[in-house]
GROMACS .gro file of C-alpha atoms in nm:
model
  123
    1UNK     CA    1  14.624  15.119  14.062
    2UNK     CA    2  14.658  15.024  13.697
    3UNK     CA    3  14.417  15.151  13.431
    4UNK     CA    4  14.457  14.836  13.225
    5UNK     CA    5  14.393  14.474  13.323
    6UNK     CA    6  14.700  14.266  13.394
    7UNK     CA    7  14.740  13.889  13.418
    8UNK     CA    8  14.678  13.906  13.792
    9UNK     CA    9  14.440  14.197  13.849
   10UNK     CA   10  14.150  14.393  13.703
   11UNK     CA   11  14.204  14.757  13.613
   12UNK     CA   12  14.083  15.048  13.822
   13UNK     CA   13  13.827  15.132  13.554
   14UNK     CA   14  13.688  14.777  13.550
   15UNK     CA   15  13.661  14.767  13.930
   16UNK     CA   16  13.502  15.113  13.946
   17UNK     CA   17  13.249  15.033  13.672
   18UNK     CA   18  13.165  14.702  13.841
   19UNK     CA   19  13.084  14.860  14.177
   20UNK     CA   20  12.910  15.160  14.022
   21UNK     CA   21  12.683  14.920  13.833
   22UNK     CA   22  12.612  14.722  14.152
   23UNK     CA   23  12.511  15.039  14.336
   24UNK     CA   24  12.302  15.167  14.043
   25UNK     CA   25  12.119  14.835  14.006
   26UNK     CA   26  12.038  14.840  14.378
   27UNK     CA   27  11.914  15.200  14.352
   28UNK     CA   28  11.699  15.119  14.046
   29UNK     CA   29  11.542  14.829  14.234
   30UNK     CA   30  11.493  15.036  14.550
   31UNK     CA   31  11.327  15.317  14.352
   32UNK     CA   32  11.066  15.091  14.199
   33UNK     CA   33  10.999  14.921  14.534
   34UNK     CA   34  10.969  15.253  14.720
   35UNK     CA   35  10.718  15.403  14.477
   36UNK     CA   36  10.444  15.202  14.650
   37UNK     CA   37  10.502  15.403  14.967
   38UNK     CA   38  10.358  15.714  14.801
   39UNK     CA   39  10.004  15.772  14.673
   40UNK     CA   40   9.943  15.763  14.298
   41UNK     CA   41   9.969  16.103  14.138
   42UNK     CA   42  10.184  16.248  14.417
   43UNK     CA   43  10.497  16.445  14.337
   44UNK     CA   44  10.712  16.210  14.545
   45UNK     CA   45  10.590  15.904  14.355
   46UNK     CA   46  10.651  16.077  14.022
   47UNK     CA   47  11.003  16.170  14.135
   48UNK     CA   48  11.079  15.811  14.244
   49UNK     CA   49  10.956  15.673  13.910
   50UNK     CA   50  11.156  15.930  13.713
   51UNK     CA   51  11.466  15.846  13.918
   52UNK     CA   52  11.404  15.479  13.836
   53UNK     CA   53  11.394  15.564  13.466
   54UNK     CA   54  11.706  15.783  13.478
   55UNK     CA   55  11.913  15.536  13.680
   56UNK     CA   56  11.795  15.256  13.450
   57UNK     CA   57  11.907  15.458  13.150
   58UNK     CA   58  12.242  15.516  13.320
   59UNK     CA   59  12.280  15.139  13.368
   60UNK     CA   60  12.205  15.090  12.997
   61UNK     CA   61  12.473  15.341  12.895
   62UNK     CA   62  12.732  15.210  13.140
   63UNK     CA   63  12.688  14.849  13.031
   64UNK     CA   64  12.804  14.952  12.683
   65UNK     CA   65  13.101  15.130  12.839
   66UNK     CA   66  13.181  14.807  13.023
   67UNK     CA   67  13.164  14.615  12.696
   68UNK     CA   68  13.405  14.862  12.540
   69UNK     CA   69  13.645  14.846  12.837
   70UNK     CA   70  13.625  14.466  12.838
   71UNK     CA   71  13.707  14.450  12.469
   72UNK     CA   72  14.025  14.649  12.525
   73UNK     CA   73  14.170  14.419  12.790
   74UNK     CA   74  14.176  14.052  12.872
   75UNK     CA   75  14.045  13.930  13.204
   76UNK     CA   76  14.301  13.822  13.464
   77UNK     CA   77  14.363  13.450  13.488
   78UNK     CA   78  14.220  13.259  13.783
   79UNK     CA   79  14.490  13.068  13.969
   80UNK     CA   80  14.446  12.779  14.018
   81UNK     CA   81  14.222  12.728  13.717
   82UNK     CA   82  13.867  12.625  13.814
   83UNK     CA   83  13.708  12.306  13.681
   84UNK     CA   84  13.558  12.329  13.334
   85UNK     CA   85  13.199  12.318  13.462
   86UNK     CA   86  13.261  12.618  13.688
   87UNK     CA   87  13.412  12.817  13.402
   88UNK     CA   88  13.115  12.733  13.181
   89UNK     CA   89  12.867  12.822  13.455
   90UNK     CA   90  13.051  13.148  13.522
   91UNK     CA   91  13.035  13.237  13.152
   92UNK     CA   92  12.663  13.157  13.136
   93UNK     CA   93  12.590  13.371  13.444
   94UNK     CA   94  12.797  13.655  13.296
   95UNK     CA   95  12.602  13.639  12.969
   96UNK     CA   96  12.272  13.631  13.160
   97UNK     CA   97  12.368  13.936  13.368
   98UNK     CA   98  12.472  14.134  13.062
   99UNK     CA   99  12.151  14.030  12.883
  100UNK     CA  100  11.948  14.156  13.179
  101UNK     CA  101  12.144  14.482  13.204
  102UNK     CA  102  12.066  14.546  12.837
  103UNK     CA  103  11.723  14.383  12.809
  104UNK     CA  104  11.559  14.528  13.119
  105UNK     CA  105  11.609  14.896  13.022
  106UNK     CA  106  11.485  14.818  12.671
  107UNK     CA  107  11.181  14.634  12.810
  108UNK     CA  108  11.117  14.917  13.057
  109UNK     CA  109  11.131  15.173  12.777
  110UNK     CA  110  10.895  14.961  12.568
  111UNK     CA  111  10.648  14.917  12.853
  112UNK     CA  112  10.666  15.287  12.939
  113UNK     CA  113  10.610  15.379  12.576
  114UNK     CA  114  10.313  15.143  12.547
  115UNK     CA  115  10.165  15.287  12.868
  116UNK     CA  116  10.211  15.641  12.736
  117UNK     CA  117  10.050  15.540  12.406
  118UNK     CA  118   9.749  15.386  12.580
  119UNK     CA  119   9.700  15.703  12.786
  120UNK     CA  120   9.712  15.914  12.467
  121UNK     CA  121   9.469  15.687  12.278
  122UNK     CA  122   9.219  15.663  12.566
  123UNK     CA  123   9.222  16.036  12.629
   0.00000   0.00000   0.00000
């Protein structure tokens, strides 16, 4: 498997990063959904929330690695070329996904920091 994109195929690194991000995003979502299964203040709930934070941070780091890898190589051409509206829609969805993969960890950090601050000020 090639380590650099070609005209017909994505590189091994691009494919591996893609699927790693899919799995991590599913795990981040599952962690935050599963926290409700445990009582507040329990060790299991704390562990689930901390795993959510750590996997979210990993997504944030890996998205920048994907940007770097994407900047090194061109994407393979789609044959036959899709209609213009599909290409535009694909680009918009791609931008939205990247914005979420960057924005959600930043928003989560901000919300977590604000929550921590409110606990410190109320105490």
